[in-house]
PDB file of C-alpha atoms in Angstrom:
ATOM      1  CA  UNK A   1     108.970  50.837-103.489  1.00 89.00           C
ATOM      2  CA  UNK A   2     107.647  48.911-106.703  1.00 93.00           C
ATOM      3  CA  UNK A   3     104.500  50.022-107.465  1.00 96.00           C
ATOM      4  CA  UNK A   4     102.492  47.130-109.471  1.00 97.00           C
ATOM      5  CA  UNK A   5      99.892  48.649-111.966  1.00 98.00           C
ATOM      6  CA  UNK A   6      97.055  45.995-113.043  1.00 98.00           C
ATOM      7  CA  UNK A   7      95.098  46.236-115.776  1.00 96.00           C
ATOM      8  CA  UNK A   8      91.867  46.423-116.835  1.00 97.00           C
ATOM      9  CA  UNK A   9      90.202  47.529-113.800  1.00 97.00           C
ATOM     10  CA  UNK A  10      87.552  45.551-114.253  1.00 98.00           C
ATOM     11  CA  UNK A  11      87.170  42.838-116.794  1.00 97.00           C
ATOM     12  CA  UNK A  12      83.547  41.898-118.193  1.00 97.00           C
ATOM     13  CA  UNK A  13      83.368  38.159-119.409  1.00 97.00           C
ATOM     14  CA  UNK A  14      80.780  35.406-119.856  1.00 97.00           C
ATOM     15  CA  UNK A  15      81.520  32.075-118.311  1.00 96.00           C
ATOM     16  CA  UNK A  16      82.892  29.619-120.777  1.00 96.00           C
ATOM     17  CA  UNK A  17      85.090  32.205-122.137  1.00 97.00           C
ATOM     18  CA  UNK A  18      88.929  33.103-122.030  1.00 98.00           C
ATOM     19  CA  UNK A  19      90.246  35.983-119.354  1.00 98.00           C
ATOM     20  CA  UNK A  20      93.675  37.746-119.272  1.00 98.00           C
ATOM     21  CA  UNK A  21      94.935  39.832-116.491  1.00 98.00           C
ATOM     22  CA  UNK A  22      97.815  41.749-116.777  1.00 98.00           C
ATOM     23  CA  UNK A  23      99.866  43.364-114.015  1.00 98.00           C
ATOM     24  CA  UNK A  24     103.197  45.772-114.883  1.00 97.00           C
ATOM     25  CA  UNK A  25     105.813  46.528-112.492  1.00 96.00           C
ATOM     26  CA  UNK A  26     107.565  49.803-112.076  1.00 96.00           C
ATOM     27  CA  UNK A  27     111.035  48.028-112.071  1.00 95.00           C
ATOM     28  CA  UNK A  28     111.983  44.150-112.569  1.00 94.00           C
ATOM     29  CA  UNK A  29     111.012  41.909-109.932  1.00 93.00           C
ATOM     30  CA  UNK A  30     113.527  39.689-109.188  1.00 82.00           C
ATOM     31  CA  UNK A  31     113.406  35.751-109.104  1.00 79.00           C
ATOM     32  CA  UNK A  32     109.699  36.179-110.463  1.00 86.00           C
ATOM     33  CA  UNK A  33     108.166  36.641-106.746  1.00 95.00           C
ATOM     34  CA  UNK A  34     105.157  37.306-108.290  1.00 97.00           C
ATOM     35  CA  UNK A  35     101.873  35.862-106.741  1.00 97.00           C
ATOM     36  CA  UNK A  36      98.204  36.173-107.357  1.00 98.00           C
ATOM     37  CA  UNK A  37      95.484  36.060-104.866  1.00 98.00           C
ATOM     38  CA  UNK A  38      91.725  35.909-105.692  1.00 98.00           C
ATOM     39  CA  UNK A  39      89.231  37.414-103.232  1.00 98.00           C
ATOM     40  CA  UNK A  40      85.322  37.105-102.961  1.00 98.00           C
ATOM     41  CA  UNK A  41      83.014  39.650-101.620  1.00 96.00           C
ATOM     42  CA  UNK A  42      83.219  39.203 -98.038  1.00 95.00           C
ATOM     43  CA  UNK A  43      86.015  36.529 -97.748  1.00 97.00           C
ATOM     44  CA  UNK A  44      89.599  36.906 -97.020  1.00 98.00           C
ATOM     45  CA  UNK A  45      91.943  36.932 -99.967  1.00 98.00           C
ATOM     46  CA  UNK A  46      93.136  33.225-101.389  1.00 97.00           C
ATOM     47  CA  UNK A  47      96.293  32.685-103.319  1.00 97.00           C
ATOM     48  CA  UNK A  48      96.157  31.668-106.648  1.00 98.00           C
ATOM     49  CA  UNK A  49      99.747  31.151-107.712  1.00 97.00           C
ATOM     50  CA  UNK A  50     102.914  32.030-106.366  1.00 97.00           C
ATOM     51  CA  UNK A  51     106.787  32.579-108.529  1.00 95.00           C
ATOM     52  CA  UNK A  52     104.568  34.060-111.409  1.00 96.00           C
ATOM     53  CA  UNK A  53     103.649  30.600-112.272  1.00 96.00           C
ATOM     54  CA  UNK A  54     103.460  27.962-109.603  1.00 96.00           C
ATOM     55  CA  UNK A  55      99.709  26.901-108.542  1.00 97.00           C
ATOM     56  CA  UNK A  56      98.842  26.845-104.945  1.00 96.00           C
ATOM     57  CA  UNK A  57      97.585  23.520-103.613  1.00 94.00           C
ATOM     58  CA  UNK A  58      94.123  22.443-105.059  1.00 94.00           C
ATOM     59  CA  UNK A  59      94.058  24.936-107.762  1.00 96.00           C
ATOM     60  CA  UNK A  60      92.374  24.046-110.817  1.00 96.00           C
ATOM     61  CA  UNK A  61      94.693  23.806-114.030  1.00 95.00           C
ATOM     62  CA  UNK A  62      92.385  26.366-115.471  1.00 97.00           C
ATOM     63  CA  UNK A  63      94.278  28.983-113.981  1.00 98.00           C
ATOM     64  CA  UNK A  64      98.381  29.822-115.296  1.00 97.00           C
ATOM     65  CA  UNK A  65     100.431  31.922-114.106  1.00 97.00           C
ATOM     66  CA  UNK A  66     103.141  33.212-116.737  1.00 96.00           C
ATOM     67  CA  UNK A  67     105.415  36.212-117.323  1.00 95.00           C
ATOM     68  CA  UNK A  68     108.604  37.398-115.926  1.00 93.00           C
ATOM     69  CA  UNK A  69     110.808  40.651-115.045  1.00 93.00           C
ATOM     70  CA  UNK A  70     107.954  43.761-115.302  1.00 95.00           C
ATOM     71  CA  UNK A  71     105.326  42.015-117.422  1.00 97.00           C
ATOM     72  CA  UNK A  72     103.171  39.376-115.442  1.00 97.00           C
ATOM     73  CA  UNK A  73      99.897  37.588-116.649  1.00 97.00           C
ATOM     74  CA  UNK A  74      97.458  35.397-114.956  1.00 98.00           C
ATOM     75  CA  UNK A  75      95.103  33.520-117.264  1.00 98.00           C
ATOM     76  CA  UNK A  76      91.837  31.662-116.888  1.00 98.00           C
ATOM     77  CA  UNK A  77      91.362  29.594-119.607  1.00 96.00           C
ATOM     78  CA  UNK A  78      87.597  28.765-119.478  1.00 96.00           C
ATOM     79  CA  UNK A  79      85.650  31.202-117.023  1.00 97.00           C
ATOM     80  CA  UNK A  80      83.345  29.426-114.352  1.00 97.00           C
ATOM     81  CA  UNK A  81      80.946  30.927-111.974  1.00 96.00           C
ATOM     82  CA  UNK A  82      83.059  31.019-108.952  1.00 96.00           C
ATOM     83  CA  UNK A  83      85.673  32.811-110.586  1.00 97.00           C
ATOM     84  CA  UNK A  84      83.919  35.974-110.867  1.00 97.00           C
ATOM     85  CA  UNK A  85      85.852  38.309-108.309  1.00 98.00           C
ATOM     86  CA  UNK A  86      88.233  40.869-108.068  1.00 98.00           C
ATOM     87  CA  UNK A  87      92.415  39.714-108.731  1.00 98.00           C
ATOM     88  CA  UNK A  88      95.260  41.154-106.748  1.00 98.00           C
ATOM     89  CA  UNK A  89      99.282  40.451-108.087  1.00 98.00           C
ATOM     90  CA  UNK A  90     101.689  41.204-105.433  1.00 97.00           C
ATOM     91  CA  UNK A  91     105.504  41.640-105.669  1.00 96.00           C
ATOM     92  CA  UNK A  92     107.407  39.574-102.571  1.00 94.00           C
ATOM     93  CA  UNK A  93     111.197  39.672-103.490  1.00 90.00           C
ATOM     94  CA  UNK A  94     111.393  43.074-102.265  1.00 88.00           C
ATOM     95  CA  UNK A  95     110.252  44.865 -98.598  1.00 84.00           C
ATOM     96  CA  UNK A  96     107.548  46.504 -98.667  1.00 86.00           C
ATOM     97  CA  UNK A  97     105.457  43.534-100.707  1.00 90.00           C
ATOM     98  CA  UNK A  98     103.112  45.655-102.801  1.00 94.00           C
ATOM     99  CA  UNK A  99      99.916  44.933-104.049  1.00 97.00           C
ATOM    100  CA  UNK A 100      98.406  45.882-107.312  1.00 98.00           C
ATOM    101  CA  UNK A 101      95.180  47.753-107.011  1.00 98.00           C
ATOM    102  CA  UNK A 102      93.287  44.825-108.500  1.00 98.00           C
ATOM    103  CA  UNK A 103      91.164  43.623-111.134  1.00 98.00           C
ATOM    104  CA  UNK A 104      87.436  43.367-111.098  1.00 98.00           C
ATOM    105  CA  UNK A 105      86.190  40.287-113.051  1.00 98.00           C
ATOM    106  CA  UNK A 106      82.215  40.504-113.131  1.00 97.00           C
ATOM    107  CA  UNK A 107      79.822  38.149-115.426  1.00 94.00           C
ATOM    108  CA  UNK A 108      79.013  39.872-118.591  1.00 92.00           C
TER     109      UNK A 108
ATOM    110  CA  UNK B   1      94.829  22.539 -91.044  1.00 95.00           C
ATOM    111  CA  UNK B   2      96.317  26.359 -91.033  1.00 97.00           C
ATOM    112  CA  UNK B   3      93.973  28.642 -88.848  1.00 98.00           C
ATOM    113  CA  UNK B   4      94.102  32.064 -87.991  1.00 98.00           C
ATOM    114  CA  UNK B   5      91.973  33.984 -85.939  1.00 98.00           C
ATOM    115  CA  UNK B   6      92.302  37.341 -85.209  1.00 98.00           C
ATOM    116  CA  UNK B   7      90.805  40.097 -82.827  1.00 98.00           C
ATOM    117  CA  UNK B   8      91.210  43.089 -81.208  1.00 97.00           C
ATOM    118  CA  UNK B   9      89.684  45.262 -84.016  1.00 97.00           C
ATOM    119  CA  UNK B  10      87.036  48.272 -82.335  1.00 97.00           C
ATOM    120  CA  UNK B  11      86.592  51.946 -82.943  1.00 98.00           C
ATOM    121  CA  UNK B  12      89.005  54.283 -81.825  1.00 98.00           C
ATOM    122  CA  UNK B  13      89.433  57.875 -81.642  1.00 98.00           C
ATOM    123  CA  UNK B  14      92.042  59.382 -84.185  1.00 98.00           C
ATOM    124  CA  UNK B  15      95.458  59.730 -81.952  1.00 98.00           C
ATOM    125  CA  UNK B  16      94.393  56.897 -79.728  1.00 98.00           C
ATOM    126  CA  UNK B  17      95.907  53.104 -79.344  1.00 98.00           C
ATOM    127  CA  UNK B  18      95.147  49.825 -80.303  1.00 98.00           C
ATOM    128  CA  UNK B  19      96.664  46.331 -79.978  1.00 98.00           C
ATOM    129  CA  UNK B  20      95.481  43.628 -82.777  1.00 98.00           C
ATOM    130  CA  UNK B  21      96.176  39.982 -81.669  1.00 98.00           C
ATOM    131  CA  UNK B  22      95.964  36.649 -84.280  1.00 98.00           C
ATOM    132  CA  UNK B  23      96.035  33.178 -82.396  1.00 98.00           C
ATOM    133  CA  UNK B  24      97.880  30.903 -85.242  1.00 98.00           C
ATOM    134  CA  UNK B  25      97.491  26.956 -84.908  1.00 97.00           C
ATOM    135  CA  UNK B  26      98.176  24.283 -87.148  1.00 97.00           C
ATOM    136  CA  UNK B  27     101.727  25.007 -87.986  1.00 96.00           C
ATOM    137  CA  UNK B  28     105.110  24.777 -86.531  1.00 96.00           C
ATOM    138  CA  UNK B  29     104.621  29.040 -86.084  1.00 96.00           C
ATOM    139  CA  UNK B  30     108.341  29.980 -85.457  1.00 93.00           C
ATOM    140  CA  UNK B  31     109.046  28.385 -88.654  1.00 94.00           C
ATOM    141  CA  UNK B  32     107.366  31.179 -90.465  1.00 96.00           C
ATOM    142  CA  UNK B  33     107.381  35.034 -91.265  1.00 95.00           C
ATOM    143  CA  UNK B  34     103.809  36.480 -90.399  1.00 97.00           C
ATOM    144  CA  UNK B  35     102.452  39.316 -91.701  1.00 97.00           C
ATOM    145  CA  UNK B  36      99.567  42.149 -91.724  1.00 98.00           C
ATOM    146  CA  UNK B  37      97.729  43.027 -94.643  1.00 98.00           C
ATOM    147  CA  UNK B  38      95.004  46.022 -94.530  1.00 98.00           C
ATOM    148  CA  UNK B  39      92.180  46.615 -96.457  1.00 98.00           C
ATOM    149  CA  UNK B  40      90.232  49.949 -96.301  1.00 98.00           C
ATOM    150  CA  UNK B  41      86.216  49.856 -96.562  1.00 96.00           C
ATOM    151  CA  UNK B  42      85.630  49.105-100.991  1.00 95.00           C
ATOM    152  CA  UNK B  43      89.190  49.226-101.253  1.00 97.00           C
ATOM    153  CA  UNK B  44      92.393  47.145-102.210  1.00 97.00           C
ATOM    154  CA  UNK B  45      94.698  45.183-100.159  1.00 98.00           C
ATOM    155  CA  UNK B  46      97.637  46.834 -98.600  1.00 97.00           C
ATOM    156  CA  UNK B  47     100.684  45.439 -96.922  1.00 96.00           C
ATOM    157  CA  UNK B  48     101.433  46.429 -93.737  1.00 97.00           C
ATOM    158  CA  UNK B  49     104.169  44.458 -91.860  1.00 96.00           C
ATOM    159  CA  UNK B  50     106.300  41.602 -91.837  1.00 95.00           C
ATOM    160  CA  UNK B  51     108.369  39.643 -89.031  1.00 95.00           C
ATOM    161  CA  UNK B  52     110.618  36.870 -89.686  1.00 93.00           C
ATOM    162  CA  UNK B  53     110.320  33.722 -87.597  1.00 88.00           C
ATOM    163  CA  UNK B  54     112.451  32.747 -84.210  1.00 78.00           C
ATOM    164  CA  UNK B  55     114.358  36.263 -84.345  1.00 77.00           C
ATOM    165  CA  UNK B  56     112.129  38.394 -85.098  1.00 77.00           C
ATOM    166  CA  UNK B  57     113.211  40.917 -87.799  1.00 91.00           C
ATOM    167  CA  UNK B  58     110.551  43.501 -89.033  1.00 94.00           C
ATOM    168  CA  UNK B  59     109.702  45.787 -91.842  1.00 94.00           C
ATOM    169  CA  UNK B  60     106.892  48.086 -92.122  1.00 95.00           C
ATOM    170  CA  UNK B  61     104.891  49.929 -94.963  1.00 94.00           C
ATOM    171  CA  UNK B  62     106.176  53.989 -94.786  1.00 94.00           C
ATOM    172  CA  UNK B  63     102.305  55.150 -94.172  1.00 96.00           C
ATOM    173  CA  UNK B  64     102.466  53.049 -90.723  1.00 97.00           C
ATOM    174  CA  UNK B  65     106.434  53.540 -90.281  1.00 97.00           C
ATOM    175  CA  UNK B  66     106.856  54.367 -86.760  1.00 97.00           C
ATOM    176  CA  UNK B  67     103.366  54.333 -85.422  1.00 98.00           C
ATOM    177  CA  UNK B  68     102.955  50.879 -85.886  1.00 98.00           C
ATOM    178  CA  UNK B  69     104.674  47.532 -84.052  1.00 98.00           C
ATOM    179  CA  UNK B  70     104.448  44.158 -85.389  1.00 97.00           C
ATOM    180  CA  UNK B  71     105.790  41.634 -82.377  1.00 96.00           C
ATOM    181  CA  UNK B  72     105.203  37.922 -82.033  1.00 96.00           C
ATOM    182  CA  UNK B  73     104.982  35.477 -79.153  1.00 95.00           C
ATOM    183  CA  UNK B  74     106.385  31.891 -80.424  1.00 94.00           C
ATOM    184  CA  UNK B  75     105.480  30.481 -76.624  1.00 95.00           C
ATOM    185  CA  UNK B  76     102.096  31.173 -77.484  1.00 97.00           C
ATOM    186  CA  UNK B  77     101.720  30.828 -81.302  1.00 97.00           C
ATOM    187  CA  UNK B  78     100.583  34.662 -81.436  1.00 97.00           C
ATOM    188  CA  UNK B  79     101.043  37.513 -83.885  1.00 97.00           C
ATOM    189  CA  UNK B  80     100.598  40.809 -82.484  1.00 98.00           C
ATOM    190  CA  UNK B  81     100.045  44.487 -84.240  1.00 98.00           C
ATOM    191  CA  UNK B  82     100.586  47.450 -81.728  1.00 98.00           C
ATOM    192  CA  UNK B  83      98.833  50.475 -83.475  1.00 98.00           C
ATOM    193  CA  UNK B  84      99.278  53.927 -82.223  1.00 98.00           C
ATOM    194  CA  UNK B  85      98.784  57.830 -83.622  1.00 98.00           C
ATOM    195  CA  UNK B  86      95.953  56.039 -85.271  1.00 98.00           C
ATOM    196  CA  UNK B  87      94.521  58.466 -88.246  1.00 98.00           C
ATOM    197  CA  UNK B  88      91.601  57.911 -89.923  1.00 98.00           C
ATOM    198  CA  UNK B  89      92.974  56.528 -92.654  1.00 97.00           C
ATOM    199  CA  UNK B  90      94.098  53.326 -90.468  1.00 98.00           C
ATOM    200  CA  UNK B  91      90.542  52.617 -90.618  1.00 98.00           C
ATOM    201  CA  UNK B  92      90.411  49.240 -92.079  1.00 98.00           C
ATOM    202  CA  UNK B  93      89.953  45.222 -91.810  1.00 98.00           C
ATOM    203  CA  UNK B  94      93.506  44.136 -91.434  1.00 98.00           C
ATOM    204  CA  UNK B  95      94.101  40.493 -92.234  1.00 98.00           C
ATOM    205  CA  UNK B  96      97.171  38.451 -90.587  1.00 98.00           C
ATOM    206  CA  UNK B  97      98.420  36.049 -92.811  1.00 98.00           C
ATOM    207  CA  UNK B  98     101.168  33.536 -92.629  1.00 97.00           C
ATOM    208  CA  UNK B  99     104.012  33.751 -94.643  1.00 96.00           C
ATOM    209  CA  UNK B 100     105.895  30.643 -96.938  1.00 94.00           C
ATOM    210  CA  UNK B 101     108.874  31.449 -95.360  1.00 90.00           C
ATOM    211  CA  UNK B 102     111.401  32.120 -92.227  1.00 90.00           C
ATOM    212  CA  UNK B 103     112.099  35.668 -93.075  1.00 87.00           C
ATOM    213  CA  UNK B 104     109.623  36.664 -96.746  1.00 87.00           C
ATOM    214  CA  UNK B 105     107.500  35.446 -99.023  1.00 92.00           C
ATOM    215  CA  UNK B 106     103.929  34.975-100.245  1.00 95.00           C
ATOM    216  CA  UNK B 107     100.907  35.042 -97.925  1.00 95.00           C
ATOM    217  CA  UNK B 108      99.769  31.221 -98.137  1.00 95.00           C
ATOM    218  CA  UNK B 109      96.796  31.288 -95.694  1.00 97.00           C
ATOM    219  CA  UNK B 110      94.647  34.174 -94.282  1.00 98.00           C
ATOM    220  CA  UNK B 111      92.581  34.593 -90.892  1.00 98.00           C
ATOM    221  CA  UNK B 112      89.284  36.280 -91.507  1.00 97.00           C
ATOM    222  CA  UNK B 113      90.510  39.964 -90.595  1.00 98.00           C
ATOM    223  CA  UNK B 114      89.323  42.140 -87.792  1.00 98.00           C
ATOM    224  CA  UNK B 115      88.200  45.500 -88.614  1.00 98.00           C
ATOM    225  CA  UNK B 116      89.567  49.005 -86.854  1.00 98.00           C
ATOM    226  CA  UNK B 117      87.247  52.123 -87.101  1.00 98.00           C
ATOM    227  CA  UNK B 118      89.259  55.765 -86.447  1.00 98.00           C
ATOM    228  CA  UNK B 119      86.730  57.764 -85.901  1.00 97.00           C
ATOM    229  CA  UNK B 120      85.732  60.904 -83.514  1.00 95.00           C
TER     230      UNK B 120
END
């Protein structure tokens, strides 16, 4: 099983500014099935972006998706409101499809 | 428009049985892997169990590995989860959620979840 470690746990921020969220796998995932899913307090989880770098329909360009092999990144390049909320990454190329144990992202 | 809507959720006693159902609409459904995804009470998401699309092939997290079935109904757009030996650490809101592709994949859309106690 790959086990995908995210880091930090939770990430304080100020809207406006820059966040990076990282998220290591314990062995290379393969083709990059790599996706990220964002998930509000009381709402189902929403994916983000898909092949490590691939935006799902609608998504604002504010949000990239970039890294390959263990090392994944998902990047918000200027924090609004509504992004405040805790980040999952999640391996597919390989059964079972693991979750990392997320990333809280709360207004500083 | 992709909808999911699942039920079936209750409290249970630990050992006892369960069947979770999720009505799917707005896609072609046995074009599609479906899958459960759990999430414990302040926790993270965890994957359960996948099935591919017209024939049916399944895998399964270890923790559920033999107490759990995943089956599907293409006559009547329906995912099902059989749950049985349920522990208390089943306890959860598990989420179905479609699947990009005919056998794996990412999970593209998500019903609202339905939530299992295990509890004496």
């Amino acid at each position: 099983e790959i086990v995908l470690t995210q880091s930090p746990g939770t990430l304080s921020l100020s809207p406006g500014e820059r966040a990076t969220l990282s998220c290591r796998a314990s062995q290379s995932i393969s083709s990059s099935y790599l996706a990220w899913y964002q998930q509000k307090p009381g709402q189902a989880p929403r994916l983000l972006i898909y092949g490590a770098s691939s935006r799902a329909t609608g998504l604002p360009d504010r949000f990239s998706g970039s890294g390959s092999g263990t090392d994944f990144t998902l990047t918000i390049s200027r924090l609004e409101p509504e992004d405040f909320a805790v980040y999952y990454c999640q391996q597919y190329g390989t059964s079972p499809g693991t979750f990392g144990q997320g990333t809280k992202l709360e207004i500083k | 428009e992709v909808q999911l809507l699942e039920s079936g959720g209750g409290l249970v006693q630990p050992g006892g049985s369960l069947r979770l159902s999720c009505a799917a609409s707005g896609f072609t459904f046995n074009s599609y892997a479906m899958s459960w995804v759990r999430q414990a009470p302040g926790k993270g998401l965890e994957w359960v169990s996948v099935i591919s699309g017209t024939f049916g092939s399944t895998h399964y997290a270890d923790s559920v590995k033999g107490r759990f079935t995943i089956s599907r109904d293409n006559s009547r757009n329906t995912l099902y989860l059989q749950m049985n030996s349920l522990r208390v650490e089943d306890t959860a809101l598990y989420y179905c959620a479609k699947i990009s592709g005919y056998s794996s994949g990412y999970q593209n859309h998500w019903g609202q979840g339905t939530l299992v106690t295990v509890s004496s």
